Short mmCIF file of C-alpha atoms in Angstrom, two decimals:
data_model
loop_
_atom_site.label_atom_id
_atom_site.label_comp_id
_atom_site.label_asym_id
_atom_site.label_seq_id
_atom_site.Cartn_x
_atom_site.Cartn_y
_atom_site.Cartn_z
CA MET X 1 164.05 96.99 55.36
CA THR X 2 160.85 96.20 56.27
CA HIS X 3 157.93 97.90 57.24
CA SER X 4 155.17 96.38 59.30
CA PHE X 5 151.42 97.74 59.33
CA ARG X 6 149.61 96.82 62.35
CA THR X 7 145.84 96.49 60.64
CA ASP X 8 143.83 95.75 64.40
CA THR X 9 143.70 98.42 66.47
CA HIS X 10 141.30 96.76 69.27
CA THR X 11 141.02 93.15 70.43
CA PRO X 12 138.27 91.12 68.94
CA TYR X 13 135.35 90.67 71.67
CA TYR X 14 134.56 86.32 71.51
CA ASP X 15 133.52 86.88 74.07
CA GLY X 16 130.86 88.77 74.09
CA ASN X 17 132.84 91.63 76.12
CA ARG X 18 131.96 94.64 73.83
CA SER X 19 134.40 97.67 73.63
CA TRP X 20 133.48 101.44 73.53
CA ARG X 21 134.19 101.22 69.82
CA ASP X 22 132.15 98.97 68.92
CA THR X 23 129.67 99.48 70.70
CA ALA X 24 129.81 103.50 68.84
CA GLY X 25 130.32 101.91 65.21
CA ARG X 26 127.19 100.33 66.20
CA TYR X 27 125.26 103.10 66.98
CA ALA X 28 127.13 104.66 64.28
CA LEU X 29 123.87 105.76 62.21
CA LEU X 30 121.51 106.79 64.40
CA PRO X 31 122.23 110.61 64.73
CA LEU X 32 122.05 110.69 60.58
CA ARG X 33 118.51 108.69 61.52
CA LEU X 34 117.29 111.06 64.00
CA PHE X 35 118.29 114.11 62.04
CA LEU X 36 117.34 113.68 58.73
CA GLY X 37 114.27 111.99 60.30
CA VAL X 38 112.65 114.69 62.28
CA THR X 39 114.32 117.34 58.84
CA PHE X 40 112.04 115.24 56.99
CA ILE X 41 108.92 114.92 58.76
CA TYR X 42 109.19 118.73 59.47
CA ALA X 43 109.71 119.38 55.99
CA GLY X 44 106.72 117.84 54.92
CA LEU X 45 104.41 119.47 57.39
CA ASP X 46 105.72 122.81 56.71
CA LYS X 47 104.82 121.97 53.39
CA LEU X 48 101.48 121.07 54.24
CA THR X 49 100.68 123.76 56.67
CA ASP X 50 101.69 126.55 54.81
CA SER X 51 99.29 128.20 52.94
CA ALA X 52 101.45 130.02 50.35
CA PHE X 53 103.39 127.51 49.74
CA MET X 54 99.82 124.61 48.06
CA LYS X 55 99.04 127.01 45.10
CA ALA X 56 99.52 127.53 42.10
CA SER X 57 100.72 130.80 42.17
CA GLY X 58 101.03 133.89 44.15
CA THR X 59 103.64 134.79 46.58
CA GLY X 60 105.37 131.89 48.43
CA SER X 61 103.59 129.40 46.00
CA ILE X 62 105.28 126.06 45.03
CA GLY X 63 104.26 126.94 41.40
CA ASP X 64 106.49 130.37 41.95
CA GLN X 65 109.17 128.58 43.01
CA MET X 66 109.20 126.20 40.47
CA ARG X 67 108.68 128.94 37.13
CA ASN X 68 111.78 131.07 39.43
CA VAL X 69 114.25 128.68 39.06
CA ARG X 70 113.12 126.93 35.82
CA ASP X 71 115.78 128.47 33.46
CA SER X 72 118.33 127.87 35.67
CA ALA X 73 117.07 124.32 36.45
CA ALA X 74 119.64 121.44 35.29
CA ILE X 75 116.73 119.22 33.70
CA PRO X 76 113.85 122.38 33.16
CA GLU X 77 111.89 119.35 31.67
CA MET X 78 111.12 117.81 35.09
CA ILE X 79 109.77 121.17 36.30
CA ASP X 80 107.71 121.70 33.62
CA MET X 81 106.30 117.91 33.98
CA ALA X 82 105.78 119.40 37.80
CA LEU X 83 104.46 122.74 36.65
CA LYS X 84 101.09 120.80 35.04
CA SER X 85 100.07 120.48 38.34
CA PRO X 86 102.09 122.41 40.49
CA VAL X 87 99.58 121.90 43.57
CA GLY X 88 99.62 118.39 43.20
CA PHE X 89 103.34 118.23 42.44
CA GLY X 90 103.86 120.36 46.39
CA TYR X 91 100.99 117.62 47.85
CA ALA X 92 103.21 114.16 46.67
CA ILE X 93 106.58 116.33 47.14
CA ALA X 94 104.91 116.57 51.16
CA PHE X 95 103.49 113.66 51.98
CA GLY X 96 107.31 112.14 50.42
CA GLU X 97 109.02 113.82 53.12
CA LEU X 98 106.80 112.32 55.80
CA ALA X 99 106.77 108.36 54.72
CA VAL X 100 110.52 109.27 54.46
CA GLY X 101 111.05 110.99 57.34
CA ILE X 102 108.74 108.15 59.67
CA GLY X 103 109.98 105.19 58.05
CA ILE X 104 113.29 106.43 58.64
CA LEU X 105 112.68 107.77 62.03
CA ILE X 106 111.20 104.33 62.92
CA GLY X 107 113.69 102.32 60.79
CA LEU X 108 110.60 101.05 59.05
CA LEU X 109 111.96 99.62 55.35
CA ALA X 110 114.63 101.59 56.42
CA ARG X 111 116.35 101.87 53.21
CA LEU X 112 113.57 102.01 50.94
CA ALA X 113 112.55 104.72 53.53
CA ALA X 114 116.65 105.92 52.41
CA LEU X 115 116.35 105.44 48.85
CA GLY X 116 113.49 107.89 48.95
CA GLY X 117 114.86 110.57 50.68
CA ALA X 118 118.17 109.95 48.14
CA LEU X 119 115.79 110.52 44.94
CA ILE X 120 114.24 112.82 46.86
CA SER X 121 117.13 115.20 47.32
CA LEU X 122 118.59 114.23 43.91
CA SER X 123 115.56 115.42 42.03
CA LEU X 124 115.86 119.36 43.84
CA TRP X 125 119.17 119.09 43.61
CA LEU X 126 118.68 119.19 39.85
CA THR X 127 115.99 121.65 40.40
CA MET X 128 115.19 123.94 42.45
CA SER X 129 119.18 124.16 43.66
CA TRP X 130 121.43 123.60 41.07
CA ALA X 131 122.24 127.05 40.06
CA ALA X 132 123.41 128.00 43.82
CA ASP X 133 127.44 129.23 43.77
CA PRO X 134 129.15 127.31 44.49
CA TYR X 135 127.64 124.66 43.97
CA TYR X 136 128.35 123.45 48.33
CA TYR X 137 125.78 127.04 48.78
CA GLY X 138 122.24 124.71 47.81
CA ASN X 139 121.90 121.90 50.50
CA ASP X 140 120.11 118.67 48.11
CA LEU X 141 123.51 117.74 47.22
CA PRO X 142 124.68 117.46 50.85
CA TYR X 143 121.33 115.80 51.92
CA MET X 144 121.05 113.85 49.07
CA PHE X 145 125.22 111.97 49.91
CA CYS X 146 123.77 111.56 53.97
CA TRP X 147 121.13 109.01 52.39
CA VAL X 148 123.85 107.02 50.96
CA PRO X 149 125.27 105.55 54.51
CA LEU X 150 121.29 104.47 55.16
CA VAL X 151 120.66 103.30 51.75
CA LEU X 152 122.89 100.62 52.01
CA ALA X 153 123.02 99.89 55.90
CA GLY X 154 119.49 100.23 56.84
CA ALA X 155 118.38 100.43 60.04
CA PRO X 156 119.58 97.34 61.78
CA TYR X 157 119.53 98.61 65.65
CA TRP X 158 116.54 100.70 67.35
CA SER X 159 114.38 100.28 64.00
CA LEU X 160 110.61 98.42 63.21
CA ASP X 161 113.01 96.52 60.74
CA ALA X 162 115.30 95.52 63.46
CA VAL X 163 111.65 93.88 65.65
CA ILE X 164 110.86 92.56 62.72
CA ARG X 165 113.76 90.66 61.87
CA GLY X 166 113.68 89.63 64.75
CA ARG X 167 110.93 88.00 65.36
CA ARG X 168 111.77 86.70 61.81
CA ARG X 169 114.69 84.36 63.05
CA GLY X 170 112.53 83.44 66.26
CA ARG X 171 110.13 82.37 64.76
CA SER X 172 112.84 80.23 61.68
CA GLN X 173 114.59 79.22 64.56
CA ALA X 174 111.41 77.56 67.08
CA ASP X 175 109.88 75.72 63.82
CA SER X 176 113.71 74.11 62.79
CA TRP X 177 113.08 72.89 66.41
CA GLN X 178 109.45 70.88 65.68
#
């Protein structure tokens, strides 16, 4: 006896009619872009406006935070390198988070922004939140994996990348008509 599995769960839309599944699939990454973009913009602004954070030492400073987690980090050499200029490193992280957040939110160079977000999250996981036990208490690892779909897909809809791509197509089609 042979069993078959039906693989087509909905009819294709050759005539341009789209089902709710097609629409949902098309825009599935928008909530993720919105969440990560707003979160990273907030994180960057929070660091830049916190007077205690942007100091080499003192309660709540980037320097003290790094010294406190140095011995429990997966790669303590990364923290040693950052401790050579903790304030500069704090500004680099803050402006990096802002650039990533804005880039993914407006969809400009979205794959590059998502890669930057994944790298920031990875570096924070390997340093600041490595000692979280159990590991899922640290939020940097899930953030890193949230960036992966955006690294792969970019921002194909509701983005400046889509507008730019559309204009390029329009020009290339117009050039081919002449």
